[in-house]
XYZ file of C-alpha atoms in Angstrom:
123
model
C 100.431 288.722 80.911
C 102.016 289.539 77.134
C 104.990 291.355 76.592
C 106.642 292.705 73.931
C 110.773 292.375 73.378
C 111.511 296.206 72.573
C 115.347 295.706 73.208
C 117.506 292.332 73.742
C 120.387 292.540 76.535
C 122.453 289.189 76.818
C 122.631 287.090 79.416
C 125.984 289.139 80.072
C 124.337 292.294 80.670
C 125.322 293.975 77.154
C 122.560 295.295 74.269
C 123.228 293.024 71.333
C 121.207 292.999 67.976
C 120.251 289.555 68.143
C 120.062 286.507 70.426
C 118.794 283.176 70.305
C 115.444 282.385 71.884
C 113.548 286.607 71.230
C 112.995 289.117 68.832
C 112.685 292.460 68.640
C 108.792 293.145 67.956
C 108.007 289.944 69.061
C 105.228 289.669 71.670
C 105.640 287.151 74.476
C 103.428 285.522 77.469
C 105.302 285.461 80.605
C 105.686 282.211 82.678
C 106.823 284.037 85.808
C 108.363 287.339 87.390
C 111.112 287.106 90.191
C 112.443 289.853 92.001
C 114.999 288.172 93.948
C 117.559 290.096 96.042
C 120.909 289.773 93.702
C 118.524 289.900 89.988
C 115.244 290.109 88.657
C 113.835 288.658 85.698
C 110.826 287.455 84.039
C 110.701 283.719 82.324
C 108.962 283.519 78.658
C 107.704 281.527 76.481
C 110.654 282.016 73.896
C 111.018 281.427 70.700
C 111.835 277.929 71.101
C 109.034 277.240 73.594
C 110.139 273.629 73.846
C 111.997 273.571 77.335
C 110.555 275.853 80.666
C 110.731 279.298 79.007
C 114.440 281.220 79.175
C 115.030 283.975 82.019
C 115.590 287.845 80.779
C 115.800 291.163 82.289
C 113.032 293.213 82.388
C 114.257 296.145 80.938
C 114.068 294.446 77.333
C 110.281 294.442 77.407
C 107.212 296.364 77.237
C 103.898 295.180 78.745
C 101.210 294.620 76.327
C 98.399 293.220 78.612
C 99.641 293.245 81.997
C 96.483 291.256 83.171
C 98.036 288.698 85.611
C 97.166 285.017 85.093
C 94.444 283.435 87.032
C 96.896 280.605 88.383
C 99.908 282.950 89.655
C 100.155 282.600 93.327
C 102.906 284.909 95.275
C 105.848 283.805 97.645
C 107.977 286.244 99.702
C 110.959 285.116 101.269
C 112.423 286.324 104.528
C 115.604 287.561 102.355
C 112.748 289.911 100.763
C 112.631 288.381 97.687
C 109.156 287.914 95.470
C 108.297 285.318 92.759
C 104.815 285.660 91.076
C 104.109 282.096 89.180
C 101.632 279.469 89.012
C 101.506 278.232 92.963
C 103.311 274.887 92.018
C 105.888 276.415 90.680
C 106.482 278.379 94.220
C 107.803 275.205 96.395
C 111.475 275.335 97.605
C 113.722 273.088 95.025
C 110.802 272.821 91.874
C 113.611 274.686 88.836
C 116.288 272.487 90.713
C 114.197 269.162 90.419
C 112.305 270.243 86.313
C 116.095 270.553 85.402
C 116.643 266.924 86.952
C 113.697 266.248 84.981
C 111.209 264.947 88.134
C 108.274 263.514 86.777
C 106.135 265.548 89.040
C 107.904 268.321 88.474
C 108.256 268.104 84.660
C 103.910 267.655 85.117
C 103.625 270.444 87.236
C 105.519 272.711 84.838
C 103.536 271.386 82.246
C 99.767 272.288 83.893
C 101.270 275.494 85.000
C 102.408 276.681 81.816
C 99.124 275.694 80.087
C 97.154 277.270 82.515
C 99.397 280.692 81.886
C 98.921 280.196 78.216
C 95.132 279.444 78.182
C 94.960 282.548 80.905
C 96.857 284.643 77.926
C 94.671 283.660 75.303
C 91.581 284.408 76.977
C 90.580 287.793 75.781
């Protein structure tokens, strides 16, 4: 799935010109969509791409190909929220234990992503 940044909201909810990590125009694959009961977002590949993507509304984006990658697997919760993202990715604790940089974490982050990017390159 590619999107494009058509607007860029900070992380504090206001439209700003310019913020580290996108670009206006620029065209983006997306890592993962959460619609979780108090926010939703979508994670990116940013600008950066080192680290696991950064987290941004929606609403700043456009979808370009909305084909959904092959390795996204879904999770509902009984609080109603939904998380779309490669199936590793899904498990209770997995952002918590990346950022605490888990070895098997930190490698399934890494397969996941290049499975979303080899997904988005696929024509």
């Amino acid at each position: 799935m590619l999107v494009r940044c058509v607007r860029i909201i900070s992380p504090f909810g206001e439209p700003v010109e310019t913020y580290p990590g996108v670009t206006v125009g620029a065209v983006y694959p997306v890592l993962e969509i959460a619609y979780l009961t108090d926010v939703y977002y979508v994670r990116i590949v940013d600008d950066e791409s080192d680290g696991p993507g950064s987290l941004w509304s929606p609403e700043m984006f456009e979808t370009v190909d909305g084909h959904l990658p092959t390795c996204w697997s879904s999770a509902m919760a009984a609080d109603g929220s939904l998380r779309l993202a490669p199936s590793k990715w899904l498990r209770p604790g997995f952002w918590t234990d990346c950022l605490d940089r888990d070895p098997v974490a930190l490698a399934d982050y890494a397969e996941g992503k290049a499975a979303v990017l080899a997904d988005a390159a696929t024509p």
